[in-house]
């Protein structure tokens, strides 16, 4: 039986082991299911983990079934590739010495197709080292599938909603939304690559009382924007009438609203008409949404991010039902005229009970009511297994509260995984609020343009030194470098930290930056080109992979680790791990290139093998950068 199915079967056994321990403990291991070398879907760690689970049950029955396999990457290369720390944790329940337990575990462990015979170190660590033949077979498989690197899709695909970007209509899309867009897009790309069914949702703020003021201002100050075209919805022609900068427009409307009592009154009346679905007011609302949408789209196009807009207004018709469900569930209480749900296990700073307001005194609904409705809609209509919310950490308590209420009320079934994916603030280089030199907020378009401009300037200088100028092609490259730099700088930071925005750092050719990684890629492509065009290689196809030099072996081992990094990213949602991996890979490549001549390799066979390692390295960088939303260039 191929290994992939074996792994699956092992994990099924594990499930049954926890339910009916006795039968699982006595059932014979799947002897017929000897794993076939190189057919583990490229996930040796998952395979080893499954084998350890099986060995635990076989060797220790019930106690083994209850134990965690505890397989991690080895902490030092001399310990091999992986280590299993399960023996230590079993010492107490089994009342035995960890080293003896480790030995029994090894005796039951069937990993011979992937690993050399395991050894025991220290108090009872089991060291596992991948066999060279296994590594060779993986490199060959990767070589033959440069786009996926022979990484199998998950055997347990999920429906995953990623709620990200989510700016607000008629307000500025700010650097926080940019972070959400960049991080959210990467998470989607990774989850899609893993084989999940991902729904990318833009939960734009397109509803609320602020529209009363905006619509009133629009009607009174720019009535021509609303003039009837040929009637009907299709005739909303935002843009033919320039209402100026929407953010400016918002500011001016707010000024009127704050300073003019009768304007305020008229605004309130417009909100009521909007909520009642008055066609004229809806037209005005749509116009405003359209104008904003166009501005947002400019940014998404520049970044190459795809999203489905499903704003807050989408959930309007479901809000009343949410309140009813909360009432029926006995969760709803009245507090100072508002409808609230009291939160368990958390207090306000003044020690009073925390309450999530779901309906205001005037009957209006809240941001949280919409989120509760969205949880239910995503669970039932979208059949989601997991929902991710990518916003700044300032919204952590909002999501804590919403998730708790969704669970207690049953709006979220227990099987649905709800996760807030928080990130820190974007700061200026001085650690203060991110602003332009004159103290204004930075427009995203300007921010991205500036990165591209600097990248082009740097490139022009470098080209001038070689007596060359910038052409169409070079400009396109500079654009990729500039945008890649902005994305990579954001993604390579631990997302929960605040992040200092620095053009100089992100565009530097040194350090863990996009230009550095893009350059590394282009350089390897150059090496490949030279090595294959100078003298044609006459050798077997695919070439036999030689891993004799320590640097060859280390590089190959590093190349095998990508699937693990992705599995971890899928679970923990930290894109910086992928950036760290890429940087590590580039160092390993440099060591390889220093120690192992490619073009001047002693034999054709060796040269072909080294070219193959170059190819797989390049493909790994390309794939990884692609998952970070960054395009590579063949020459830089
Ligand atoms: N529009 C919100 C903001 O700008 C973000 C929405 C996040 N998503 C959600 N389902 N609440 O802060």
XYZ file of C-alpha atoms and ligand atoms in Angstrom:
648
model
C 0.000 0.000 0.000
C 1.394 3.427 -0.816
C 2.589 5.380 2.137
C 0.053 8.172 1.860
C -2.747 5.744 2.479
C -0.735 4.138 5.218
C -0.435 7.418 7.041
C -4.143 7.838 6.692
C -4.757 4.374 8.005
C -2.408 4.955 10.896
C -4.293 8.030 11.923
C -7.575 6.157 11.661
C -6.160 3.518 13.921
C -5.141 6.208 16.304
C -8.705 7.442 16.421
C -10.032 4.001 17.104
C -7.266 3.493 19.629
C -8.662 6.223 21.794
C -12.175 4.842 21.632
C -11.527 1.133 21.931
C -8.117 0.802 23.421
C -8.018 -2.928 23.893
C -8.774 -3.856 20.329
C -6.410 -1.264 18.921
C -3.641 -2.381 21.230
C -3.937 -6.003 20.200
C -4.684 -5.542 16.502
C -1.621 -6.441 14.477
C 0.309 -3.675 12.776
C -0.411 -3.264 9.065
C 2.353 -5.523 7.818
C 0.972 -5.452 4.335
C 1.109 -1.692 4.458
C 4.842 -1.334 4.286
C 5.465 2.252 3.289
C 6.939 2.736 -0.132
C 9.957 4.931 -0.105
C 9.300 8.441 -1.335
C 5.537 8.088 -1.365
C 4.710 9.912 1.823
C 3.421 12.988 0.034
C 6.616 14.780 0.969
C 5.634 14.938 4.620
C 8.163 12.781 6.482
C 7.373 14.424 9.799
C 3.687 13.550 9.559
C 4.629 10.048 8.565
C 7.015 9.594 11.478
C 4.481 11.048 13.871
C 1.849 8.564 12.727
C 4.345 5.716 13.056
C 5.236 6.804 16.601
C 1.563 6.856 17.571
C 1.197 3.371 16.270
C 4.334 2.181 18.067
C 3.128 3.766 21.317
C -0.061 1.736 21.198
C 1.725 -1.418 20.167
C 4.334 -1.158 22.909
C 2.349 0.287 25.794
C -1.341 -0.247 25.063
C -3.604 2.142 26.867
C -0.859 4.325 28.334
C 0.769 4.568 24.916
C -2.485 5.522 23.254
C -2.913 8.338 25.727
C 0.593 9.677 25.159
C 1.541 12.367 22.665
C 4.076 11.339 19.994
C 6.101 14.524 20.574
C 8.005 14.489 17.307
C 9.866 17.717 16.569
C 12.616 18.866 14.257
C 16.020 17.990 15.726
C 17.574 20.843 17.653
C 21.050 20.179 16.224
C 22.119 18.564 12.955
C 24.180 15.954 14.829
C 20.923 14.701 16.394
C 19.578 13.845 12.960
C 16.453 15.297 11.385
C 13.777 14.698 13.992
C 13.562 13.743 17.598
C 10.848 12.016 19.559
C 10.504 12.994 23.203
C 7.609 10.729 24.123
C 9.597 8.416 26.389
C 10.198 10.982 29.128
C 6.526 11.744 29.547
C 5.743 8.027 29.890
C 8.210 7.398 32.710
C 5.712 8.230 35.401
C 2.598 6.429 34.131
C 4.649 3.337 33.259
C 6.909 3.629 36.273
C 9.963 2.786 34.214
C 13.220 4.394 33.125
C 12.819 6.710 30.112
C 15.743 5.096 28.305
C 14.156 1.673 28.635
C 10.860 3.069 27.425
C 12.646 4.670 24.484
C 14.185 1.294 23.607
C 10.816 -0.453 23.705
C 9.355 2.295 21.569
C 12.140 1.918 19.009
C 11.577 -1.845 18.930
C 7.948 -1.236 17.983
C 8.653 1.651 15.614
C 8.413 1.048 11.875
C 10.191 3.833 10.084
C 12.893 1.825 8.328
C 11.844 2.998 4.883
C 12.476 6.630 5.756
C 15.015 6.581 8.547
C 18.291 5.004 9.586
C 17.981 2.866 12.731
C 17.036 5.344 15.494
C 19.285 5.878 18.496
C 18.697 7.005 22.038
C 20.395 10.063 23.445
C 20.584 11.642 26.881
C 17.757 10.805 29.254
C 15.643 9.128 26.552
C 15.415 11.228 23.410
C 14.976 9.204 20.259
C 16.959 10.633 17.365
C 15.705 9.999 13.875
C 17.814 10.519 10.806
C 16.392 10.423 7.293
C 18.081 7.899 5.026
C 20.140 9.336 2.177
C 18.155 7.236 -0.313
C 14.947 8.745 0.985
C 16.367 12.264 0.678
C 17.566 11.496 -2.838
C 14.193 10.182 -3.888
C 12.460 13.270 -2.525
C 14.827 15.645 -4.323
C 14.172 13.735 -7.541
C 10.422 13.963 -7.038
C 10.708 17.696 -6.370
C 12.819 18.140 -9.462
C 10.091 16.599 -11.559
C 7.350 18.776 -10.121
C 8.727 22.285 -9.814
C 5.356 23.942 -9.289
C 4.268 21.928 -6.222
C 7.564 20.282 -5.359
C 5.712 16.982 -5.037
C 3.983 18.153 -1.887
C 0.692 16.325 -1.590
C -2.520 18.129 -0.753
C -4.063 17.482 2.630
C -6.108 14.324 3.049
C -8.518 16.277 5.278
C -9.567 19.364 3.309
C -11.560 21.978 5.190
C -13.807 24.821 4.167
C -12.024 27.882 5.528
C -13.353 31.439 5.540
C -10.682 34.119 5.767
C -12.145 37.496 6.745
C -9.475 40.065 5.937
C -8.653 43.535 4.631
C -12.163 44.851 5.435
C -11.836 48.652 5.173
C -14.744 50.990 5.794
C -16.759 52.786 3.134
C -16.030 56.492 2.740
C -13.221 56.213 5.218
C -9.571 55.834 4.610
C -8.096 52.446 3.932
C -5.138 52.778 6.269
C -1.909 50.932 7.009
C -3.746 48.600 9.382
C -5.948 47.481 6.510
C -2.820 47.098 4.392
C -1.349 44.719 6.983
C -4.577 42.773 7.123
C -4.617 42.559 3.321
C -1.024 41.344 3.059
C -1.193 38.851 5.945
C -4.678 37.623 5.005
C -3.698 37.057 1.385
C -0.683 34.978 2.406
C -2.752 32.852 4.763
C -5.235 32.230 1.948
C -2.486 31.296 -0.481
C -0.948 28.822 1.952
C -4.281 27.243 2.881
C -5.221 26.980 -0.799
C -1.883 25.362 -1.576
C -2.453 22.852 1.211
C -5.638 21.837 -0.554
C -8.293 23.567 1.516
C -11.376 25.214 0.116
C -10.844 28.871 0.973
C -13.392 31.673 0.856
C -11.688 35.079 0.890
C -14.131 37.603 2.340
C -13.872 41.357 2.498
C -16.090 42.297 5.442
C -16.236 45.996 4.528
C -17.911 48.442 6.867
C -20.712 49.480 4.536
C -23.554 50.065 6.968
C -24.280 52.161 10.009
C -25.478 55.519 11.158
C -22.593 57.403 9.505
C -24.396 56.904 6.202
C -27.180 59.259 7.313
C -24.735 62.111 7.442
C -22.945 61.112 4.243
C -26.150 60.761 2.273
C -27.563 64.041 3.536
C -24.353 65.809 2.608
C -24.305 64.178 -0.807
C -27.919 65.103 -1.529
C -27.505 68.675 -0.414
C -24.028 69.516 -1.645
C -23.526 67.331 -4.722
C -27.075 66.643 -5.962
C -25.867 66.293 -9.557
C -24.059 63.091 -8.513
C -27.468 61.570 -7.913
C -29.171 62.926 -11.027
C -31.162 60.237 -12.764
C -29.380 58.705 -15.695
C -31.622 56.319 -17.525
C -33.106 55.249 -14.220
C -32.627 51.834 -12.673
C -29.792 50.494 -10.595
C -27.356 50.113 -13.445
C -27.220 53.832 -13.975
C -25.311 54.696 -10.842
C -22.526 56.606 -12.437
C -20.146 57.472 -9.702
C -17.084 59.054 -11.184
C -18.858 60.982 -13.901
C -19.465 63.524 -11.210
C -16.364 64.046 -9.195
C -17.269 64.362 -5.565
C -13.589 64.718 -4.776
C -11.609 62.803 -2.276
C -13.993 60.582 -0.335
C -12.024 61.001 2.848
C -12.255 64.772 2.483
C -15.930 64.341 1.727
C -16.370 62.372 4.945
C -14.583 65.045 6.940
C -16.745 67.816 5.531
C -19.939 65.877 6.120
C -18.863 65.224 9.705
C -18.158 68.921 10.247
C -21.644 69.819 9.072
C -23.121 67.046 11.186
C -21.334 68.192 14.323
C -22.045 71.870 13.863
C -25.560 72.011 12.492
C -28.465 70.700 14.537
C -30.985 70.631 11.714
C -28.498 68.827 9.447
C -28.148 66.280 12.216
C -31.911 65.872 12.321
C -32.110 65.368 8.549
C -29.282 62.831 8.775
C -31.191 60.819 11.359
C -34.219 60.771 9.091
C -32.053 59.509 6.200
C -30.793 56.609 8.337
C -34.355 55.595 9.015
C -35.209 55.806 5.309
C -32.081 53.841 4.407
C -32.986 51.092 6.838
C -36.526 51.038 5.492
C -35.100 50.464 2.010
C -36.177 53.761 0.407
C -34.975 53.427 -3.228
C -33.603 56.976 -3.497
C -31.623 56.685 -0.327
C -30.376 53.269 -1.341
C -29.165 54.786 -4.594
C -27.164 57.362 -2.718
C -25.764 54.662 -0.447
C -24.767 52.522 -3.415
C -23.081 55.470 -5.044
C -20.926 56.031 -1.983
C -20.098 52.320 -1.753
C -19.184 52.280 -5.424
C -16.844 55.199 -5.116
C -15.057 53.629 -2.164
C -14.930 50.254 -3.809
C -13.118 51.761 -6.779
C -10.497 53.258 -4.525
C -10.015 50.001 -2.634
C -9.771 48.105 -5.880
C -6.846 50.237 -7.010
C -4.900 48.962 -3.998
C -5.970 45.328 -4.479
C -4.927 45.480 -8.121
C -1.517 46.886 -7.275
C -1.008 44.175 -4.665
C -2.502 41.405 -6.800
C -4.952 40.417 -4.067
C -8.286 38.801 -4.813
C -11.194 39.127 -2.414
C -14.925 38.723 -2.465
C -16.746 41.722 -1.058
C -19.364 40.761 1.475
C -19.880 43.793 3.634
C -21.769 44.264 6.857
C -24.958 45.173 4.956
C -25.120 41.605 3.646
C -26.164 40.459 7.117
C -28.872 43.090 7.737
C -31.802 40.759 7.295
C -30.328 38.268 9.771
C -29.801 40.622 12.707
C -33.316 40.390 14.152
C -33.036 36.611 14.114
C -29.785 36.748 16.049
C -31.429 38.776 18.813
C -34.288 36.273 18.905
C -31.909 33.337 19.214
C -30.047 35.017 22.029
C -33.351 35.686 23.765
C -34.547 32.117 23.346
C -31.225 30.858 24.636
C -31.771 32.930 27.773
C -28.620 34.940 27.152
C -30.168 38.341 26.513
C -30.462 40.888 29.307
C -31.411 44.511 29.467
C -28.845 46.957 30.733
C -29.463 50.712 30.745
C -32.074 50.250 28.052
C -29.779 48.272 25.727
C -29.906 44.556 24.973
C -26.711 42.921 26.127
C -25.129 39.554 26.803
C -22.954 39.396 29.905
C -19.533 37.885 29.297
C -18.297 35.046 31.478
C -14.802 34.900 32.886
C -13.826 38.485 32.071
C -14.260 41.755 33.927
C -13.946 45.408 33.013
C -11.059 47.348 34.453
C -13.282 48.736 37.209
C -14.263 45.155 38.108
C -17.776 45.508 36.700
C -19.214 42.729 34.548
C -18.378 42.897 30.849
C -21.384 43.154 28.585
C -21.551 42.746 24.832
C -24.157 45.193 23.521
C -26.126 43.639 20.675
C -28.948 46.157 20.357
C -28.958 49.799 21.339
C -31.756 51.590 23.168
C -33.024 53.021 19.867
C -33.257 49.521 18.409
C -30.109 49.898 16.281
C -27.718 46.972 15.943
C -24.005 46.880 16.595
C -20.743 45.810 14.916
C -20.888 42.738 17.166
C -24.468 41.848 16.145
C -23.315 41.708 12.536
C -20.379 39.532 13.509
C -22.692 37.135 15.347
C -24.929 36.912 12.291
C -21.872 36.356 10.118
C -20.682 33.488 12.340
C -23.995 31.757 11.888
C -24.196 32.412 8.157
C -20.656 31.090 7.691
C -21.379 28.006 9.767
C -24.660 27.108 8.104
C -24.709 28.486 4.568
C -20.981 28.417 3.918
C -20.503 25.165 5.831
C -17.240 26.526 7.182
C -15.016 24.364 9.380
C -12.745 27.239 10.303
C -13.052 31.038 10.190
C -10.056 33.376 10.477
C -10.388 37.070 11.285
C -7.327 39.097 10.376
C -7.413 42.435 12.217
C -5.181 44.469 14.494
C -4.838 43.254 18.055
C -6.956 46.167 19.259
C -9.993 44.076 18.313
C -8.940 41.053 20.383
C -11.519 41.557 23.090
C -14.274 42.204 20.544
C -13.576 38.806 19.012
C -13.194 37.079 22.383
C -16.645 38.316 23.305
C -18.253 37.533 19.970
C -16.787 34.012 19.930
C -17.929 33.345 23.467
C -21.480 34.513 22.801
C -21.574 32.585 19.519
C -20.575 29.403 21.355
C -22.883 29.781 24.329
C -25.856 30.564 22.113
C -25.134 27.775 19.652
C -24.825 30.248 16.748
C -21.436 28.596 16.325
C -21.506 24.781 16.440
C -18.763 23.187 18.572
C -17.035 21.826 15.464
C -16.503 25.298 14.012
C -13.071 26.731 14.723
C -13.109 30.518 15.176
C -9.757 32.267 15.307
C -8.760 35.868 15.608
C -5.426 36.437 13.849
C -4.197 39.630 15.489
C -1.367 41.857 14.353
C 0.469 44.849 15.823
C 0.603 48.476 14.762
C 2.490 49.927 11.848
C 4.832 52.616 13.127
C 7.154 55.138 11.572
C 10.902 54.540 11.718
C 10.997 56.529 14.948
C 8.535 54.141 16.582
C 5.827 56.787 16.570
C 2.600 56.858 14.664
C 3.089 56.287 10.952
C 2.695 59.658 9.200
C 4.073 61.702 6.335
C 6.766 64.264 7.032
C 4.155 66.991 7.165
C 2.193 64.979 9.723
C -0.643 63.769 7.495
C -1.803 60.188 7.303
C -0.096 58.297 4.521
C -2.240 57.294 1.563
C -1.708 53.648 0.692
C -1.347 54.355 -2.987
C 1.434 56.854 -2.222
C 3.103 54.411 0.115
C 3.236 51.683 -2.528
C 4.275 54.098 -5.283
C 7.116 55.341 -3.122
C 8.466 51.818 -2.575
C 8.426 51.219 -6.323
C 10.045 54.594 -6.981
C 12.938 53.888 -4.605
C 13.398 50.394 -6.013
C 13.605 51.876 -9.513
C 16.044 54.542 -8.385
C 18.335 51.945 -6.776
C 18.198 49.864 -9.881
C 18.926 52.784 -12.152
C 22.071 53.540 -10.145
C 23.281 49.979 -10.358
C 22.607 49.799 -14.068
C 24.339 53.124 -14.679
C 27.507 51.672 -13.145
C 27.423 49.071 -15.892
C 26.702 51.749 -18.456
C 23.140 50.558 -18.964
C 19.835 52.349 -18.741
C 16.358 51.507 -17.556
C 13.997 50.024 -20.119
C 10.461 48.734 -19.991
C 11.618 45.401 -18.625
C 13.742 46.925 -15.879
C 10.852 49.105 -14.793
C 8.614 46.052 -14.457
C 11.301 44.369 -12.365
C 11.636 47.414 -10.107
C 7.903 47.364 -9.580
C 8.001 43.735 -8.447
C 10.931 44.479 -6.154
C 9.245 47.516 -4.597
C 5.925 45.810 -3.942
C 7.628 42.601 -2.877
C 9.672 44.598 -0.380
C 6.585 46.103 1.250
C 4.928 42.695 1.560
C 7.991 40.809 2.731
C 8.879 43.422 5.357
C 5.444 43.011 6.868
C 5.351 39.222 6.619
C 8.858 38.599 7.931
C 8.005 40.221 11.271
C 6.208 38.290 13.962
C 2.753 39.628 13.157
C 1.910 40.321 16.773
C 4.735 42.807 17.202
C 4.405 46.408 16.192
C 6.259 46.907 12.988
C 8.455 49.844 12.015
C 8.022 50.841 8.449
C 11.374 51.636 6.840
C 11.901 51.920 3.096
C 15.666 51.708 3.558
C 15.458 48.425 5.456
C 12.834 46.711 3.367
C 14.569 47.613 0.096
C 18.038 46.650 1.248
C 19.843 43.910 -0.634
C 21.248 42.700 2.660
C 19.380 40.809 5.342
C 16.101 38.979 5.290
C 14.339 41.137 2.690
C 12.437 40.596 -0.536
C 15.199 42.096 -2.704
C 17.706 39.738 -1.079
C 15.542 36.678 -1.690
C 14.633 37.775 -5.206
C 18.291 38.342 -5.919
C 19.155 34.905 -4.535
C 16.618 33.390 -6.902
C 17.892 35.265 -9.958
C 21.471 34.342 -9.081
C 20.657 30.638 -8.896
C 18.866 30.865 -12.201
C 22.034 32.398 -13.623
C 24.135 29.553 -12.225
C 21.760 27.047 -13.761
C 21.866 28.745 -17.125
C 25.643 28.867 -17.203
C 26.053 25.293 -16.032
C 23.728 23.849 -18.591
C 24.656 25.947 -21.616
C 28.459 25.962 -21.361
C 28.844 22.225 -21.788
C 25.824 20.066 -22.281
C 25.457 17.439 -19.617
C 25.327 13.860 -20.753
C 23.903 11.835 -17.936
C 20.804 9.994 -16.883
C 17.505 11.815 -16.737
C 16.548 12.469 -14.002
C 20.109 12.688 -12.754
C 21.256 10.608 -9.818
C 21.366 12.918 -6.803
C 24.783 12.860 -5.124
C 24.874 13.868 -1.478
C 28.475 13.296 -0.527
C 29.693 16.723 0.485
C 28.266 17.828 3.865
C 26.986 21.041 2.293
C 25.091 19.066 -0.339
C 23.470 16.966 2.319
C 22.570 19.954 4.494
C 21.059 21.807 1.560
C 19.020 18.765 0.554
C 17.752 18.279 4.097
C 16.717 21.928 4.255
C 14.884 21.572 0.960
C 12.878 18.708 2.423
C 11.607 20.859 5.251
C 9.231 23.153 3.315
C 6.121 20.979 3.815
C 6.686 21.040 7.561
C 6.960 24.812 7.577
C 3.689 25.023 5.659
C 1.917 22.621 7.990
C 3.019 24.738 10.912
C 1.920 27.916 9.159
C -1.449 26.367 8.446
C -1.864 25.617 12.130
C -0.319 28.657 13.830
C -0.769 31.307 11.129
C 2.652 32.966 11.447
C 3.950 33.850 7.963
C 7.311 34.975 9.399
C 8.207 31.292 9.826
C 8.171 30.889 6.075
C 10.391 33.971 5.682
C 12.814 32.558 8.265
C 12.883 29.284 6.413
C 13.638 31.080 3.143
C 16.473 33.014 4.713
C 17.907 29.841 6.224
C 17.632 28.102 2.869
C 19.510 30.910 1.139
C 22.364 30.584 3.692
C 22.525 26.835 3.128
C 22.629 27.430 -0.565
C 25.517 29.857 -0.207
C 27.479 27.302 1.830
C 26.763 24.700 -0.797
C 27.849 26.995 -3.608
C 31.073 27.876 -1.812
C 31.957 24.275 -1.040
C 30.683 22.521 -4.135
C 31.595 23.873 -7.563
C 28.723 23.425 -9.956
C 30.113 24.342 -13.338
C 33.546 22.943 -12.532
C 32.285 19.757 -10.906
C 34.657 16.809 -11.379
C 32.276 14.667 -13.391
C 29.211 15.186 -15.540
C 27.244 13.143 -13.075
C 28.231 15.396 -10.195
C 27.542 18.539 -12.206
C 24.073 17.272 -13.141
C 23.346 16.475 -9.514
C 24.440 19.920 -8.371
C 22.448 21.625 -11.081
C 19.485 19.627 -9.838
C 20.040 20.940 -6.304
C 20.173 24.460 -7.760
C 16.921 23.830 -9.601
C 15.098 22.538 -6.553
C 16.404 25.446 -4.470
C 15.200 27.942 -7.068
C 11.816 26.229 -7.302
C 11.504 26.284 -3.509
C 12.230 30.011 -3.368
C 9.809 30.690 -6.206
C 7.043 28.649 -4.629
C 7.574 30.159 -1.182
C 7.724 33.738 -2.407
C 4.613 32.998 -4.454
C 2.843 31.938 -1.261
C 3.877 35.284 0.201
C 2.292 37.012 -2.794
C 5.663 37.952 -4.285
C 6.707 37.410 -7.897
C 10.243 36.342 -8.713
C 12.226 37.707 -11.644
C 14.635 35.655 -13.717
C 17.272 38.386 -13.887
C 17.968 41.187 -11.475
N -14.105 47.100 9.199
C -13.364 46.715 10.371
C -12.281 47.749 10.657
O -11.903 48.516 9.804
C -12.729 45.360 10.265
C -13.690 44.208 10.092
C -13.096 42.896 10.495
N -13.976 41.787 10.300
C -15.013 41.468 11.081
N -15.747 40.432 10.769
N -15.314 42.174 12.153
O -11.773 47.784 11.751
